[in-house]
Coordinates of C-alpha atoms and ligand atoms in Angstrom, one line a residue:
M175 CA 17.4 -5.2 -23.6
V176 CA 16.4 -8.6 -22.1
I177 CA 15.2 -7.8 -18.5
K178 CA 15.5 -10.5 -15.9
P179 CA 14.8 -10.2 -12.1
K180 CA 17.8 -9.1 -10.0
V181 CA 16.9 -9.7 -6.4
R182 CA 19.0 -8.1 -3.7
G183 CA 17.8 -9.0 -0.3
F184 CA 14.2 -7.7 0.0
V185 CA 14.3 -5.6 -3.2
C186 CA 14.3 -6.4 -6.9
V187 CA 16.4 -3.8 -8.7
T188 CA 14.9 -4.5 -12.1
A189 CA 11.3 -4.4 -13.5
H190 CA 9.7 -5.6 -16.7
P191 CA 7.5 -3.0 -18.5
A192 CA 5.4 -5.6 -20.4
G193 CA 5.1 -7.8 -17.2
C194 CA 4.0 -4.8 -15.2
A195 CA 1.4 -4.0 -17.8
A196 CA 0.1 -7.5 -17.7
H197 CA -0.1 -7.3 -13.9
I198 CA -2.2 -4.1 -14.3
Q199 CA -4.5 -5.8 -16.8
E200 CA -5.1 -8.7 -14.4
Q201 CA -6.2 -6.1 -11.8
I202 CA -8.4 -4.2 -14.2
D203 CA -10.0 -7.5 -15.4
Y204 CA -10.7 -8.5 -11.8
V205 CA -12.4 -5.2 -11.0
K206 CA -14.5 -5.3 -14.2
S207 CA -15.6 -8.8 -13.4
K208 CA -17.2 -7.5 -10.2
G209 CA -19.3 -5.0 -12.0
L210 CA -19.9 -1.3 -11.6
L211 CA -20.6 0.3 -8.3
K212 CA -23.6 2.6 -8.5
N213 CA -22.7 4.9 -5.6
G214 CA -19.0 5.2 -6.3
P215 CA -16.8 8.2 -6.4
K216 CA -16.5 10.3 -9.5
K217 CA -13.3 12.4 -9.1
V218 CA -10.5 10.8 -7.1
L219 CA -7.1 11.9 -5.8
V220 CA -4.8 9.0 -4.9
I221 CA -1.6 9.9 -3.0
G222 CA 0.7 6.8 -3.4
A223 CA -1.0 5.7 -6.6
S224 CA 1.7 3.6 -8.3
T225 CA 2.0 0.4 -6.4
G226 CA 0.3 -1.7 -3.6
F227 CA -3.0 -0.6 -2.0
G228 CA -2.9 2.9 -3.6
L229 CA -2.6 1.5 -7.1
S230 CA -5.5 -0.9 -6.4
S231 CA -7.6 2.0 -5.1
R232 CA -7.0 3.9 -8.3
I233 CA -7.9 0.9 -10.5
T234 CA -11.0 0.2 -8.5
A235 CA -12.1 3.9 -8.7
T236 CA -11.5 4.0 -12.5
F237 CA -12.8 0.6 -13.6
G238 CA -15.2 -0.1 -10.8
C239 CA -16.7 3.3 -10.5
Q240 CA -15.9 5.1 -13.8
A241 CA -14.1 7.8 -11.8
D242 CA -11.5 10.3 -13.2
T243 CA -8.3 10.1 -11.2
L244 CA -5.2 12.2 -10.4
G245 CA -2.3 10.0 -9.1
I246 CA 0.6 11.2 -7.0
F247 CA 3.7 8.9 -6.6
F248 CA 7.5 8.9 -6.4
E249 CA 9.0 6.7 -9.1
R250 CA 12.3 6.6 -11.0
P251 CA 12.3 6.4 -14.8
S252 CA 14.7 4.2 -16.7
E253 CA 18.2 5.7 -16.8
E254 CA 21.6 4.5 -18.2
G255 CA 20.1 1.2 -19.4
R256 CA 18.6 0.4 -16.0
P257 CA 14.8 -0.4 -16.1
A258 CA 12.5 2.1 -14.3
T259 CA 10.8 1.2 -11.0
P260 CA 7.7 -0.9 -11.3
G261 CA 5.4 1.9 -10.2
W262 CA 6.6 3.9 -13.3
Y263 CA 5.6 1.1 -15.6
N264 CA 2.4 0.4 -13.7
T265 CA 1.3 4.0 -14.0
I266 CA 1.9 4.1 -17.7
A267 CA 0.0 0.9 -18.3
F268 CA -2.9 2.0 -16.0
T269 CA -3.1 5.4 -17.6
N270 CA -3.2 4.1 -21.2
A271 CA -6.0 1.6 -20.2
A272 CA -7.9 4.3 -18.3
R273 CA -7.8 6.7 -21.2
A274 CA -8.7 4.0 -23.7
A275 CA -11.8 3.5 -21.6
G276 CA -12.6 7.2 -21.9
R277 CA -11.5 8.1 -18.4
Y278 CA -9.4 11.0 -17.3
A279 CA -6.1 10.0 -15.7
K280 CA -3.3 12.5 -14.8
N281 CA -0.1 11.8 -13.0
I282 CA 2.3 13.8 -10.9
N283 CA 5.7 12.2 -10.1
G284 CA 7.3 13.9 -7.1
D285 CA 7.6 14.2 -3.4
A286 CA 4.1 14.2 -2.0
F287 CA 5.4 15.5 1.4
S288 CA 6.4 18.8 -0.3
D289 CA 4.4 22.0 -0.6
D290 CA 5.2 22.1 -4.3
I291 CA 3.6 18.8 -5.2
K292 CA 0.5 19.7 -3.2
K293 CA 0.3 23.0 -5.1
Q294 CA 0.7 21.1 -8.4
A295 CA -2.0 18.7 -7.5
I296 CA -4.4 21.5 -6.5
E297 CA -3.7 23.3 -9.8
A298 CA -4.4 20.1 -11.8
I299 CA -7.7 19.6 -9.9
K300 CA -8.8 23.2 -10.4
A301 CA -8.0 23.0 -14.1
D302 CA -9.4 19.6 -15.0
L303 CA -11.7 18.2 -12.3
G304 CA -13.0 21.2 -10.3
Q305 CA -13.3 19.2 -7.0
V306 CA -12.5 15.7 -5.9
D307 CA -14.9 13.6 -3.9
L308 CA -12.5 10.9 -2.7
V309 CA -8.9 11.3 -1.4
V310 CA -6.9 8.0 -0.9
Y311 CA -3.8 8.5 1.2
S312 CA -1.6 5.5 0.7
L313 CA 2.0 6.5 1.1
A314 CA 4.7 4.2 2.4
S315 CA 8.1 5.9 2.6
P316 CA 11.4 5.5 4.4
R317 CA 11.9 9.2 4.8
R318 CA 10.2 12.6 4.7
T319 CA 11.6 16.0 4.3
H320 CA 9.4 18.2 6.5
P321 CA 8.0 21.0 4.3
K322 CA 8.2 23.6 7.1
T323 CA 11.4 22.9 8.9
G324 CA 13.4 21.2 6.1
V325 CA 14.4 18.4 8.5
V326 CA 14.8 15.0 6.9
H327 CA 13.0 12.4 9.1
K328 CA 13.9 8.8 8.6
S329 CA 11.5 6.1 9.7
C330 CA 12.7 2.8 11.3
L331 CA 11.1 -0.5 12.0
K332 CA 12.0 -1.2 15.7
P333 CA 10.4 -2.4 18.9
V334 CA 9.6 0.2 21.6
G335 CA 10.6 -0.3 25.2
Q336 CA 12.4 -3.6 24.9
T337 CA 14.7 -5.7 22.8
Y338 CA 12.8 -8.1 20.5
T339 CA 14.0 -11.5 19.3
N340 CA 12.0 -13.6 16.9
K341 CA 12.2 -15.8 13.8
T342 CA 12.6 -14.2 10.4
V343 CA 13.2 -15.4 6.9
D344 CA 15.5 -14.3 4.1
T345 CA 12.8 -14.7 1.5
D346 CA 15.3 -14.8 -1.4
K347 CA 17.6 -17.5 0.1
G348 CA 14.9 -19.3 2.1
V349 CA 16.9 -19.3 5.3
V350 CA 15.1 -19.0 8.6
S351 CA 17.1 -17.4 11.4
E352 CA 16.7 -15.5 14.6
I353 CA 16.8 -11.7 14.6
T354 CA 17.3 -9.5 17.6
I355 CA 16.3 -5.8 17.3
E356 CA 17.2 -3.2 19.9
P357 CA 14.5 -0.9 20.9
A358 CA 14.1 2.5 19.3
N359 CA 15.1 5.7 21.1
E360 CA 12.8 8.7 21.5
A361 CA 14.2 10.4 18.4
E362 CA 13.6 7.3 16.2
I363 CA 10.1 7.0 17.5
A364 CA 9.4 10.7 16.7
D365 CA 11.0 10.4 13.3
T366 CA 9.0 7.4 12.3
T367 CA 5.8 9.2 13.3
A368 CA 6.9 12.2 11.3
V369 CA 7.2 10.0 8.2
M370 CA 4.3 7.5 8.6
G371 CA 2.0 9.3 11.0
G372 CA -0.9 11.6 10.1
E373 CA 0.6 15.1 9.8
D374 CA 1.1 15.0 6.1
W375 CA -2.4 13.5 5.5
E376 CA -3.7 16.5 7.5
M377 CA -1.6 18.9 5.5
W378 CA -3.0 17.5 2.3
I379 CA -6.7 17.7 3.4
D380 CA -6.2 21.2 4.8
A381 CA -4.6 22.4 1.6
L382 CA -7.4 20.9 -0.5
L383 CA -10.1 22.4 1.7
E384 CA -8.4 25.8 1.7
A385 CA -8.2 25.8 -2.1
N386 CA -11.8 24.7 -2.3
V387 CA -11.1 21.6 -4.4
L388 CA -12.6 19.1 -2.0
A389 CA -16.3 18.5 -2.8
P390 CA -18.8 18.8 0.1
G391 CA -19.4 15.4 1.5
A392 CA -16.0 14.1 0.3
T393 CA -14.4 11.0 1.8
T394 CA -10.8 10.5 2.7
V395 CA -9.3 7.1 3.7
S396 CA -5.8 5.9 4.8
Y397 CA -4.6 2.4 5.4
S398 CA -3.3 0.7 8.5
Y399 CA -2.3 -2.8 9.8
I400 CA -2.7 -4.6 13.1
G401 CA -1.9 -8.3 12.6
P402 CA -1.2 -11.1 15.0
E403 CA 0.6 -11.1 18.3
V404 CA 3.8 -12.7 16.9
T405 CA 4.4 -9.4 15.0
W406 CA 3.1 -6.9 17.6
A407 CA 6.5 -6.1 19.1
I408 CA 7.8 -5.1 15.6
Y409 CA 4.6 -3.8 14.1
K410 CA 1.6 -2.8 16.3
N411 CA 3.6 -1.9 19.4
G412 CA 6.7 -0.9 17.5
T413 CA 7.7 2.4 15.9
I414 CA 5.5 1.9 12.9
G415 CA 2.5 1.0 15.1
L416 CA 3.0 4.3 17.1
A417 CA 3.1 6.1 13.8
K418 CA -0.2 4.4 12.8
N419 CA -1.7 5.5 16.2
D420 CA -0.9 9.0 15.0
L421 CA -2.6 8.3 11.7
E422 CA -5.7 7.3 13.7
R423 CA -5.5 10.5 15.6
A424 CA -5.4 12.4 12.3
A425 CA -8.4 10.4 11.0
K426 CA -10.5 11.6 13.9
S427 CA -9.4 15.2 13.5
L428 CA -10.0 15.1 9.8
D429 CA -13.4 13.4 10.2
A430 CA -14.6 16.3 12.4
K431 CA -13.4 18.8 9.7
L432 CA -15.0 16.9 6.9
K433 CA -18.3 16.4 8.9
A434 CA -18.5 20.2 8.9
H435 CA -17.9 20.2 5.2
G436 CA -21.1 18.8 3.7
Y437 CA -21.1 15.8 6.0
G438 CA -18.0 14.2 4.6
R439 CA -15.9 11.6 6.4
A440 CA -12.3 10.5 7.2
F441 CA -11.4 7.1 8.3
I442 CA -8.8 4.3 8.5
S443 CA -9.2 0.9 6.9
V444 CA -7.2 -1.9 8.5
N445 CA -6.0 -4.1 5.6
K446 CA -4.6 -7.6 5.3
A447 CA -0.9 -8.4 5.4
L448 CA 0.2 -8.6 1.8
V449 CA 3.5 -8.7 -0.2
T450 CA 4.3 -5.2 -1.2
Q451 CA 7.5 -3.3 -1.5
A452 CA 6.7 -1.7 1.9
S453 CA 6.0 -4.9 3.7
S454 CA 8.9 -6.9 2.4
A455 CA 11.3 -4.6 4.2
I456 CA 9.8 -5.3 7.6
P457 CA 11.6 -8.0 9.7
V458 CA 9.6 -11.1 10.8
V459 CA 6.5 -10.0 8.8
P460 CA 7.4 -11.8 5.5
L461 CA 7.6 -15.1 7.4
Y462 CA 4.2 -14.5 8.9
I463 CA 2.9 -13.6 5.4
S464 CA 4.2 -16.9 4.0
I465 CA 2.3 -18.9 6.7
L466 CA -0.8 -16.7 6.3
Y467 CA -0.9 -17.2 2.5
K468 CA -0.8 -21.0 2.9
L469 CA -3.6 -21.0 5.5
M470 CA -5.8 -18.5 3.6
K471 CA -5.3 -20.2 0.2
A472 CA -6.3 -23.6 1.8
R473 CA -9.5 -21.9 3.1
G474 CA -10.2 -20.1 -0.2
T475 CA -10.1 -16.8 1.7
H476 CA -6.8 -15.4 0.3
E477 CA -7.0 -11.9 -1.3
G478 CA -4.5 -9.6 -2.9
C479 CA -4.5 -5.8 -2.9
I480 CA -7.1 -5.5 -5.6
Q481 CA -9.5 -8.0 -4.0
Q482 CA -9.1 -6.1 -0.7
I483 CA -9.8 -2.7 -2.1
Q484 CA -12.6 -3.8 -4.4
R485 CA -14.3 -5.3 -1.3
L486 CA -13.6 -2.1 0.7
F487 CA -15.3 0.0 -2.0
A488 CA -18.2 -2.4 -2.7
T489 CA -19.1 -3.5 0.8
E490 CA -18.1 -0.6 3.0
M491 CA -17.5 2.7 1.3
Y492 CA -20.0 2.7 -1.5
N493 CA -22.7 0.2 -0.6
G494 CA -25.1 3.0 0.2
S495 CA -25.0 2.6 4.0
A496 CA -22.8 3.6 6.9
L497 CA -19.3 2.3 7.4
N498 CA -18.9 -0.6 9.9
F499 CA -16.4 0.4 12.5
D500 CA -14.6 -1.6 15.2
D501 CA -14.4 -0.2 18.7
A502 CA -11.6 2.2 17.7
R503 CA -13.5 3.6 14.7
R504 CA -11.6 1.6 12.1
V505 CA -13.0 -0.3 9.1
R506 CA -11.7 -3.9 9.2
I507 CA -11.0 -5.6 5.9
D508 CA -8.4 -7.7 7.7
D509 CA -11.4 -9.7 9.0
L510 CA -10.5 -12.9 7.1
E511 CA -6.9 -12.7 8.1
M512 CA -7.8 -12.3 11.8
R513 CA -10.3 -15.1 11.9
P514 CA -9.6 -17.2 15.1
D515 CA -9.2 -20.5 13.2
V516 CA -6.5 -18.9 11.0
Q517 CA -4.7 -17.2 13.9
E518 CA -4.7 -20.3 16.1
E519 CA -3.1 -22.2 13.3
V520 CA -0.5 -19.5 12.8
K521 CA 0.3 -19.8 16.5
K522 CA 0.8 -23.6 16.2
I523 CA 2.9 -23.4 13.1
W524 CA 5.1 -20.5 14.1
P525 CA 7.4 -22.3 16.6
Q526 CA 7.9 -25.3 14.3
I527 CA 9.3 -23.4 11.3
T528 CA 12.9 -24.1 10.3
T529 CA 14.8 -23.6 7.1
E530 CA 14.3 -27.3 6.3
N531 CA 10.5 -27.3 6.6
L532 CA 9.9 -23.8 5.3
P533 CA 8.7 -25.0 1.9
S534 CA 6.2 -27.5 3.4
L535 CA 4.9 -25.5 6.4
T536 CA 4.6 -22.2 4.6
D537 CA 3.7 -20.8 1.2
I538 CA 7.2 -19.3 0.6
A539 CA 6.8 -20.3 -3.0
G540 CA 3.7 -18.2 -3.2
Y541 CA 5.4 -15.3 -1.4
R542 CA 8.2 -15.4 -4.0
T543 CA 5.8 -15.6 -6.9
E544 CA 3.9 -12.5 -5.6
F545 CA 7.1 -10.7 -4.9
L546 CA 8.4 -11.1 -8.4
K547 CA 5.0 -10.3 -9.9
M548 CA 5.3 -6.8 -8.2
F549 CA 8.2 -6.2 -10.5
G550 CA 6.5 -7.6 -13.6
F551 CA 8.1 -11.1 -13.6
G552 CA 6.3 -14.4 -13.9
L553 CA 3.2 -13.1 -15.7
P554 CA 1.6 -15.5 -18.2
G555 CA 1.9 -14.6 -21.9
I556 CA 5.1 -12.5 -21.5
D557 CA 8.2 -13.5 -23.4
Y558 CA 10.9 -12.8 -20.9
E559 CA 13.6 -13.8 -23.4
A560 CA 12.5 -11.0 -25.8
D561 CA 14.3 -7.7 -26.3
I562 CA 12.3 -4.9 -24.7
E563 CA 12.8 -1.2 -24.5
P564 CA 13.2 -0.1 -20.9
H565 CA 12.8 3.6 -21.6
V566 CA 9.1 4.4 -21.6
P567 CA 8.1 8.1 -21.2
M568 CA 5.6 9.0 -18.5
V569 CA 2.1 9.7 -19.9
Ligands
LIG723 P1 3.8 0.5 -1.5 O1 5.3 0.6 -1.2 O2 3.3 -0.5 -2.5 O3 3.2 1.9 -2.0 C1 3.7 3.2 -1.6 C2 3.3 4.3 -2.5 O4 3.8 5.5 -2.0 C3 3.9 4.2 -4.0 O5 2.9 4.6 -4.9 C4 5.1 5.2 -3.9 O6 5.4 5.7 -5.1 C5 4.5 6.2 -3.0 N1 5.4 7.1 -2.3 C6 6.4 6.8 -1.4 N2 7.1 7.9 -1.1 C7 6.5 8.9 -1.7 C8 6.8 10.3 -1.7 N3 7.7 10.9 -1.0 N4 6.0 11.1 -2.6 C9 5.1 10.6 -3.3 N5 4.8 9.2 -3.3 C10 5.5 8.4 -2.5 O7 3.1 0.3 -0.1 P2 1.7 -0.3 0.4 O8 2.1 -1.6 1.1 O9 0.7 -0.3 -0.6 O10 1.4 0.7 1.6 C11 0.4 1.7 1.5 C12 -0.3 1.9 2.8 O11 -0.9 0.7 3.2 C13 0.7 2.2 3.9 O12 0.1 3.1 4.8 C14 0.9 0.9 4.6 O13 1.2 1.0 6.0 C15 -0.5 0.3 4.5 N6 -0.7 -1.1 4.7 C16 0.1 -2.1 4.1 C17 -0.1 -3.4 4.3 C18 0.8 -4.5 3.7 O14 0.8 -5.6 4.1 N7 1.5 -4.1 2.7 C19 -1.1 -3.9 5.2 C20 -2.0 -2.9 5.7 C21 -1.8 -1.5 5.5
LIG724 NA1 0.1 2.3 -2.2

C-alpha cells in the first residue's frame, strides 16, 4: 500500500516503515559520528525502548558504547491493512542494524507494568546476558493496570488546586486559542502518580535485584521535565509534576538500595522539551515547544532526543567522573533550554502569539516536521508514492 500521514488532532494514525528506518539510521549515524565512549555500559535493559528518549538511549548504548540491549515496549503490529505504530517499525530497524553491527538486541512487546513482562525480561537476561549494568526507565503511558490490585489507573494532565487558563495551539490546524482546565481531584492526582510516578520503576529494580540479574555497581536512570513558568500550572505543579516528584522519591530510595549493591546508583535526568508522542498530548506545551525550537535553533543550541541522550551518556554518566547534580539531586541536560536569555525571550514572545503571527513568531513548521518524522514521514530519500508492505514481523 501507499502510506500517507493521517493526522487526527495530536496523533498520526499511520506510520511509514521505510521512513521510520531512515529516522533510526539518522540517529545511529549521529551517535557514530560522536565516537565510542570508553567507560560505557555493556549490557543494558531499556524499559520504553521503542520511541522518544528510551529509543535514543538504546541507540546510544548500542552504537556509542557497543552494548547489548534488551528492549521493552508496548507497540501494535500492522493489522487489517493498517500500518503498525512507529515504535514497531523503529524497533525492527534498530534491531536489524544492531545485529548487523554484531550486537545482541532482543525485544519484548507487552505491558511493562505487569508481573509477567518483568518475569519474561528476567528470564531473557538470565539466558542471554547474565546481568545488566544499566537500566533505563523511560515509560510514558496514559494508563497502568496495577499488578497487585488489578485496578486500572488512568493518568491525566490537569492543574492542581486551581483552574488554569492559558494559550494553546492546535498544531495540526495552526490555530491558537485559550484553554481552561479545571483542577484535578484527589483521585485523579493519585491515579496519575500511580501511572507516571516511581512505584513501577521500584518494582522493576526490586525484581531485578531479587533475581540477581543486576550487576554490582549498576546504574538506573529515569527522565523528568521541569520547563518554564508558563507551563508550570499544567506540568511541574500539575498532576504530571506531582507524579514526577514521586519518581524523584523513588530515585532516592533506589539509589540507597543500589549504593549497597556494589556502589551502584539511581538518578533522574531532567531533559529538554521535545516533540514526542507523549509531549504532543499535553495542552499548552506544544506552543511552548514551537517557540523554544525557534529560539534554540537561532542560537545553534537546539537538540533532539538523540543529541540529548548522547550528551547525557558522554558528559555525565560515562565520562569517568561523578554525576553533576542540581540542589535536588537531578542531572540537568535541560540546561540549554533553561538558559536565562532563552527563557526571557520566551516570556516576551508568549503574550504576543496569535493564530496570524504563529508562523513568524514560532517554529510551528519545525514542530510539524519533527512530529511527522516521528511517524516516518518527510525523511529524505524515501519514495512516499511507492507501494510498501505495512506488515513487517517483529524481530
Ligand atoms: P514516548 O511516548 O516517545 O515513549 C514512551 C515509551 O514507553 C514507548 O517506547 C512505549 O512503547 C513505551 N510504553 C508505554 N506504555 C507502555 C507499557 N504499558 N508497557 C511497555 N512499554 C510502554 O515518550 P517520551 O517523551 O520519550 O517519554 C519518556 C520519558 O521521558 C517520560 O518519563 C517523560 O515524562 C520523559 N520526558 C519527556 C520529555 C518530552 O518533552 N517529551 C521531556 C523530559 C522528560
Ligand atoms: Na521513551
